[in-house]
Short mmCIF file of C-alpha atoms and ligand atoms in Angstrom, two decimals:
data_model
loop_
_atom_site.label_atom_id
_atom_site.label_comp_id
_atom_site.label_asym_id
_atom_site.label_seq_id
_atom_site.Cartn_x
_atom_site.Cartn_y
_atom_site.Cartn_z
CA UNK A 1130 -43.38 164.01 39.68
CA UNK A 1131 -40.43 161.39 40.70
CA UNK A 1132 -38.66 162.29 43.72
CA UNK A 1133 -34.86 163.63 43.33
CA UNK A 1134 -33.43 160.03 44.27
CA UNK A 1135 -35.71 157.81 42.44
CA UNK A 1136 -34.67 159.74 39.02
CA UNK A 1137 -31.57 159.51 39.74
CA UNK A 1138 -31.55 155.65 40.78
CA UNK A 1139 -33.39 154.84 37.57
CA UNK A 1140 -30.48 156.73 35.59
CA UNK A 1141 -27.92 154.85 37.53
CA UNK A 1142 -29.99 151.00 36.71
CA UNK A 1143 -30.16 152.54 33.05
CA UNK A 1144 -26.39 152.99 32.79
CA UNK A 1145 -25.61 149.36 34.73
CA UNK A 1146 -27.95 147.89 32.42
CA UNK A 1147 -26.25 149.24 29.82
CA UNK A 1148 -22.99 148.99 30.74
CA UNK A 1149 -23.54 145.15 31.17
CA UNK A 1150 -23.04 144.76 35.17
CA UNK A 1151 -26.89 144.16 35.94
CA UNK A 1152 -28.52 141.21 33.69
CA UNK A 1153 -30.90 139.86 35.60
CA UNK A 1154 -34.74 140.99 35.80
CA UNK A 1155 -34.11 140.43 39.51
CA UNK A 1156 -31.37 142.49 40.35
CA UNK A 1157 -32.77 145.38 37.86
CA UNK A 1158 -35.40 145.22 40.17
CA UNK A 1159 -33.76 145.01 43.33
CA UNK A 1160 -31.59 148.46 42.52
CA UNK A 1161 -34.66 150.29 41.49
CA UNK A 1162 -36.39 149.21 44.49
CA UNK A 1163 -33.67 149.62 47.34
CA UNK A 1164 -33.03 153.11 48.63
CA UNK A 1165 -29.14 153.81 48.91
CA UNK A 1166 -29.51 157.29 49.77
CA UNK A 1167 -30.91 155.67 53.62
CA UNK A 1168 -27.61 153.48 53.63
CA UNK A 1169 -24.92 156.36 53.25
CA UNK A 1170 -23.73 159.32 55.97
CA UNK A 1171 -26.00 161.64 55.56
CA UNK A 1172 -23.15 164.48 54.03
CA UNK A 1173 -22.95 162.06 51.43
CA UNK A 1174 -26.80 161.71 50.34
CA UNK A 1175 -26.13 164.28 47.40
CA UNK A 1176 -23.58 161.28 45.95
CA UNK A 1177 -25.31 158.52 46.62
CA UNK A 1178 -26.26 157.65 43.00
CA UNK A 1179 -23.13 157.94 41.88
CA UNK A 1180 -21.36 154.95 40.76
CA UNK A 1181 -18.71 155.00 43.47
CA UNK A 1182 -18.07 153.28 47.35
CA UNK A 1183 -18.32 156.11 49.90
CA UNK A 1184 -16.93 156.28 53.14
CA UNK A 1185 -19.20 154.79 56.08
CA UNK A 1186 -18.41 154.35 59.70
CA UNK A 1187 -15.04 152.57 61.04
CA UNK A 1188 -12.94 153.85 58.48
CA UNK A 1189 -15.06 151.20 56.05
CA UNK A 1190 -17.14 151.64 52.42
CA UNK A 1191 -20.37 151.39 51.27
CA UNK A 1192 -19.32 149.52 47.76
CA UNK A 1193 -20.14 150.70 44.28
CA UNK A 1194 -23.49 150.07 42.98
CA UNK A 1195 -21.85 148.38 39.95
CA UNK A 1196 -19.85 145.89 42.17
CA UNK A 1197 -22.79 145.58 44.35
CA UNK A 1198 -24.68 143.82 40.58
CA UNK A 1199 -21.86 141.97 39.43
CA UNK A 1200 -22.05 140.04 42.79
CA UNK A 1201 -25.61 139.72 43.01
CA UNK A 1202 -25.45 138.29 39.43
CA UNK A 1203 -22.88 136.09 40.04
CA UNK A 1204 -24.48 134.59 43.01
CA UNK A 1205 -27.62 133.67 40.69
CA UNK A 1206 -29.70 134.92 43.64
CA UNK A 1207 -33.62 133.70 43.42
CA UNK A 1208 -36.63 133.77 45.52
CA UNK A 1209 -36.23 131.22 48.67
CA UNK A 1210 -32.88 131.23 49.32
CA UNK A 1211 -31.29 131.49 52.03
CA UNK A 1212 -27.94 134.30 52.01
CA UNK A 1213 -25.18 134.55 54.55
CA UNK A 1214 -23.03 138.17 53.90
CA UNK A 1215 -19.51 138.94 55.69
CA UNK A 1216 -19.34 142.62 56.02
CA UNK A 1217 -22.81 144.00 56.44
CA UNK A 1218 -21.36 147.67 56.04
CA UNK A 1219 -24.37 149.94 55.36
CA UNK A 1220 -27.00 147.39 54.85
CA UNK A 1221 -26.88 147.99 51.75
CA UNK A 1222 -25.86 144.89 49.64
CA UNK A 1223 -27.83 142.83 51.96
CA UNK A 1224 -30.99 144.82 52.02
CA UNK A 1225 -30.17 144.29 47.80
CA UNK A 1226 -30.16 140.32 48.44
CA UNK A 1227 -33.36 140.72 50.36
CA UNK A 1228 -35.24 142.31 47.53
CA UNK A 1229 -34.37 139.39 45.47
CA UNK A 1230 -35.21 136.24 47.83
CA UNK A 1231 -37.39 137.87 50.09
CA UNK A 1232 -39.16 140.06 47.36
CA UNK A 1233 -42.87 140.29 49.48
CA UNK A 1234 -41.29 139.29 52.56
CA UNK A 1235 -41.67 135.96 52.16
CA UNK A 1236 -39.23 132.56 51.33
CA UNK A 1237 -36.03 133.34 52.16
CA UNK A 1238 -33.56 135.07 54.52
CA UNK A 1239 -30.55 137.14 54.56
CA UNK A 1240 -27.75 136.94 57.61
CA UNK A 1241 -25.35 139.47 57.80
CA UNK A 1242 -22.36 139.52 59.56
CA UNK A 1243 -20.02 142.93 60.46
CA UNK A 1244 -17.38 143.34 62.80
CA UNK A 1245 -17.18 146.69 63.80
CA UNK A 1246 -19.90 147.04 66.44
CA UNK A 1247 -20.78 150.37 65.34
CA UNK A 1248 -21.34 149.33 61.62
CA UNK A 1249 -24.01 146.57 62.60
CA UNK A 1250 -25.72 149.73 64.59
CA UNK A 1251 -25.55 151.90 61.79
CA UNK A 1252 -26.99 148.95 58.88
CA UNK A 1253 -29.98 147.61 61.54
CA UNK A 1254 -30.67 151.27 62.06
CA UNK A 1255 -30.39 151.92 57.83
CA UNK A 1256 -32.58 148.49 57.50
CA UNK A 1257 -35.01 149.26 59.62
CA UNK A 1258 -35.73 153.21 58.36
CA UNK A 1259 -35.81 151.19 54.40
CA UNK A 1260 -37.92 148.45 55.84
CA UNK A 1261 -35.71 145.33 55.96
CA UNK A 1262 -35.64 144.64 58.96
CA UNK A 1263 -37.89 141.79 58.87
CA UNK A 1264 -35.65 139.91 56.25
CA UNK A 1265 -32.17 140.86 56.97
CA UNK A 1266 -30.61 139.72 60.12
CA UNK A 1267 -27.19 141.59 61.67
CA UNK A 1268 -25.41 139.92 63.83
CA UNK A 1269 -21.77 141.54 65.27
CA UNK A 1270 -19.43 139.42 65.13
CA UNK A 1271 -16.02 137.64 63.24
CA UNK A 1272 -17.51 136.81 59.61
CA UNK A 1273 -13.97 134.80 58.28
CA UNK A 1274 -14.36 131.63 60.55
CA UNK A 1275 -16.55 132.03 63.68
CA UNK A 1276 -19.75 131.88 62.69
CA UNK A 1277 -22.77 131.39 64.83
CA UNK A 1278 -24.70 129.18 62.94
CA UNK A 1279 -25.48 125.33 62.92
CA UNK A 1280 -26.77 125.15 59.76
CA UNK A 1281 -25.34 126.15 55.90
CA UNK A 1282 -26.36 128.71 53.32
CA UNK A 1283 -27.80 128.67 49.53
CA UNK A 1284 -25.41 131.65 48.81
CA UNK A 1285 -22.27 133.62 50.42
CA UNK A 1286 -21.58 137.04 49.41
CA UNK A 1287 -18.26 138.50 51.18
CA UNK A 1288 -17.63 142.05 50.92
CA UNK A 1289 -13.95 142.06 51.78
CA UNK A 1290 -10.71 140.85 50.56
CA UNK A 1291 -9.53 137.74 51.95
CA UNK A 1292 -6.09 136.09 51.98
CA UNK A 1293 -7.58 132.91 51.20
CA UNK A 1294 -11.05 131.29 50.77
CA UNK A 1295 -11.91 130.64 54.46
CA UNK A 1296 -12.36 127.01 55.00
CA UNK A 1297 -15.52 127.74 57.60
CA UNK A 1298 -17.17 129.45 54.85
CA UNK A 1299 -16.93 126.89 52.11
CA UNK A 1300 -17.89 123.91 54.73
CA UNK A 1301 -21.19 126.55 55.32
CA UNK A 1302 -22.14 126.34 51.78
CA UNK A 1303 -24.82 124.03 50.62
CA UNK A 1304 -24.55 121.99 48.00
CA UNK A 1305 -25.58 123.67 44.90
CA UNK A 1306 -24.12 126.67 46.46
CA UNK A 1307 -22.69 129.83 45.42
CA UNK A 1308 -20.43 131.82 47.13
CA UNK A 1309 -18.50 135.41 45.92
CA UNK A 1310 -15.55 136.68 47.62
CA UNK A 1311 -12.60 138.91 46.84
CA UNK A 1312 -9.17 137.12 47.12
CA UNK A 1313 -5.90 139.02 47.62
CA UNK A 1314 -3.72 140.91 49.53
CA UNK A 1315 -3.16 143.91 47.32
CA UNK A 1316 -4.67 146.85 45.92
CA UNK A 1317 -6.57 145.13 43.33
CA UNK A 1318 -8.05 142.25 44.11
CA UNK A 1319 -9.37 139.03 42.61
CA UNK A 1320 -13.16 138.46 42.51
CA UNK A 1321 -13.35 134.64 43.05
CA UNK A 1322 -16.43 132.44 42.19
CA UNK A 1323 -16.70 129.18 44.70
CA UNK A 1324 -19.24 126.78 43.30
CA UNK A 1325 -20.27 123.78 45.37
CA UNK A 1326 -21.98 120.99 43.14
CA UNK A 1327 -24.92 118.70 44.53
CA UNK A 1328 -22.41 115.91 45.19
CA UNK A 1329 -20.49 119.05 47.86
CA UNK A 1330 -17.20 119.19 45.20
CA UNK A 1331 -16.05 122.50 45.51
CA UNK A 1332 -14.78 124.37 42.24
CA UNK A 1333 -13.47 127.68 41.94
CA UNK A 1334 -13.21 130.02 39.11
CA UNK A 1335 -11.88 133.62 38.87
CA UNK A 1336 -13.81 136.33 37.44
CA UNK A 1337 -11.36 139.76 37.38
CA UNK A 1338 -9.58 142.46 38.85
CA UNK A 1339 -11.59 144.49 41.83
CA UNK A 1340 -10.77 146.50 44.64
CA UNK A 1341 -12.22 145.68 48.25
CA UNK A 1342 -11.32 146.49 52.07
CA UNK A 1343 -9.11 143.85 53.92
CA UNK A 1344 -11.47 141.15 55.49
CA UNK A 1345 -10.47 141.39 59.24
CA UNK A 1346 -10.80 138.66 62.17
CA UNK A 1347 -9.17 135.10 62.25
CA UNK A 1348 -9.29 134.12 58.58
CA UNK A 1349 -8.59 137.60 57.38
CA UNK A 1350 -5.73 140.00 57.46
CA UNK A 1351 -5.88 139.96 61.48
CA UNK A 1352 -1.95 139.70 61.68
CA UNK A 1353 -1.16 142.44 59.53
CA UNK A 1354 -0.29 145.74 59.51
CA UNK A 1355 -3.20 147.52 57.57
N1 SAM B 2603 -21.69 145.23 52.07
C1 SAM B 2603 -21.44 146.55 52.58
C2 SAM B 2603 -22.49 147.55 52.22
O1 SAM B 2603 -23.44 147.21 51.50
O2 SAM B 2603 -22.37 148.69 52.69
C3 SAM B 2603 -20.07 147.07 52.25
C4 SAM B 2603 -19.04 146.35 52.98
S1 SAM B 2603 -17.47 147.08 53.22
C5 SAM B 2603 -16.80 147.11 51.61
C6 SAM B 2603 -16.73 145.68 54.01
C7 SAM B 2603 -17.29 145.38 55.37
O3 SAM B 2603 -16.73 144.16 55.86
C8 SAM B 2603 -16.94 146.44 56.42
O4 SAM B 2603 -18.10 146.92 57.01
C9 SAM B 2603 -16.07 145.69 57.41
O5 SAM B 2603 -16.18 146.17 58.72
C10 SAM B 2603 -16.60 144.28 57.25
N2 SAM B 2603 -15.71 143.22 57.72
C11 SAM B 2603 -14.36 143.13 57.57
N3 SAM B 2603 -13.90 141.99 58.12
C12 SAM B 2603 -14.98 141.34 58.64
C13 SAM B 2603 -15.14 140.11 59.34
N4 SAM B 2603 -14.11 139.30 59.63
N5 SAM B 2603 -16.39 139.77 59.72
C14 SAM B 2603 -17.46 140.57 59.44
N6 SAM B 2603 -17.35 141.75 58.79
C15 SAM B 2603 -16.13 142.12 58.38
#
């Protein structure tokens, strides 16, 4: 007999499949795999297939499962590559990202980034119990402009709204890069595409409405009253 959770994650990846948010084989795979009832409080374990954000620590959200595909689709994620997140959260998005370039542990590598001290606690403490820990690195720290690494990333996925692209994130995408990130100041929120081509021009392309907690730190909402 399936376990509780695992009957009700297949009936959530039966609805996003239907629904249209999850079209990849990869990311299918990824939310059947993942366990998000190990990423939320535990008073919330009872919701955690439900298609919704629930609170976390730091006044923050887990996001929606269905936001959680369209961003994994849009980043085109495959095995290999190499994925910087802002706003680690729960672990739960990145542990996601790991399923789909790390699938045996292997090839490539997700870094996370979250600000509140006590959220990257709680996700390497999620990651580890759901076995990530190998393939997802937290680091706690400002994710909109000082970053800690040298080096540049295949894909970007930022899981907060931001006034603006940050500038420190588009000079740490590859080329042939992807990057995801909600743009806005308001309520709703634009979910913005940045595409960086072999030759490092940088297009951008909107994709719709969505609704996301302020990105914080230098780059972010820092100087406002939120
Ligand atoms: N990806 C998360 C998950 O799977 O649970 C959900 C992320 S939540 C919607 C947004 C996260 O971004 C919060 O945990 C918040 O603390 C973090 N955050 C906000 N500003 C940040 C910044 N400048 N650097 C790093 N993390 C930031």
């Amino acid at each position: 007999m399936l376990s509780p959770f695992k009957e009700e994650r297949r009936k959530l990846v039966d609805n996003l499949v239907r629904e249209g948010y999850v079209r990849s084989k990869g990311v299918m795979r990824a939310l059947l795999k993942v366990p998000r009832e190990e990423f939320v409080l535990p008073k919330y374990r009872k919701y955690a297939y439900l298609d919704m954000p629930l609170p976390i620590l730091s006044g923050q959200t887990i996001s929606a499962p269905h936001m959680c595909a369209i961003m994994c689709e849009e980043l085109r994620l495959r095995e290999g590559l190499e994925v910087l997140e802002v706003g680690t959260g729960s672990g739960y998005h990145a542990a996601l990202c790991a399923e789909i370039v790390a699938p045996e542990g292997g090839g490539g590598h997700v870094y996370s980034i979250e600000y509140f001290n006590e959220l990257a606690a709680f996700s390497k403490e999620n990651l580890r119990r759901a076995g990530y820990e190998d393939r997802v690195t937290v680091i706690n720290g400002d994710g909109s402009s000082l970053l800690p690494f040298r080096r540049g990333f295949d894909r970007i996925l930022v899981t907060a709204a931001a006034p603006k692209i940050p500038s420190k994130l588009v000079e740490h995408l590859n080329p042939g890069g992807r990057m995801i990130i909600p743009i806005g100041g308001g309520l709703v929120q634009i979910l913005t595409l940045v595409i960086k081509d072999e030759s490092g021009k940088v297009r951008v392309e909107e994709r719709g409405g969505c609704c996301f907690v302020k990105l914080k730190g230098l780059e972010g909402f820092m100087y406002e009253d939120y």
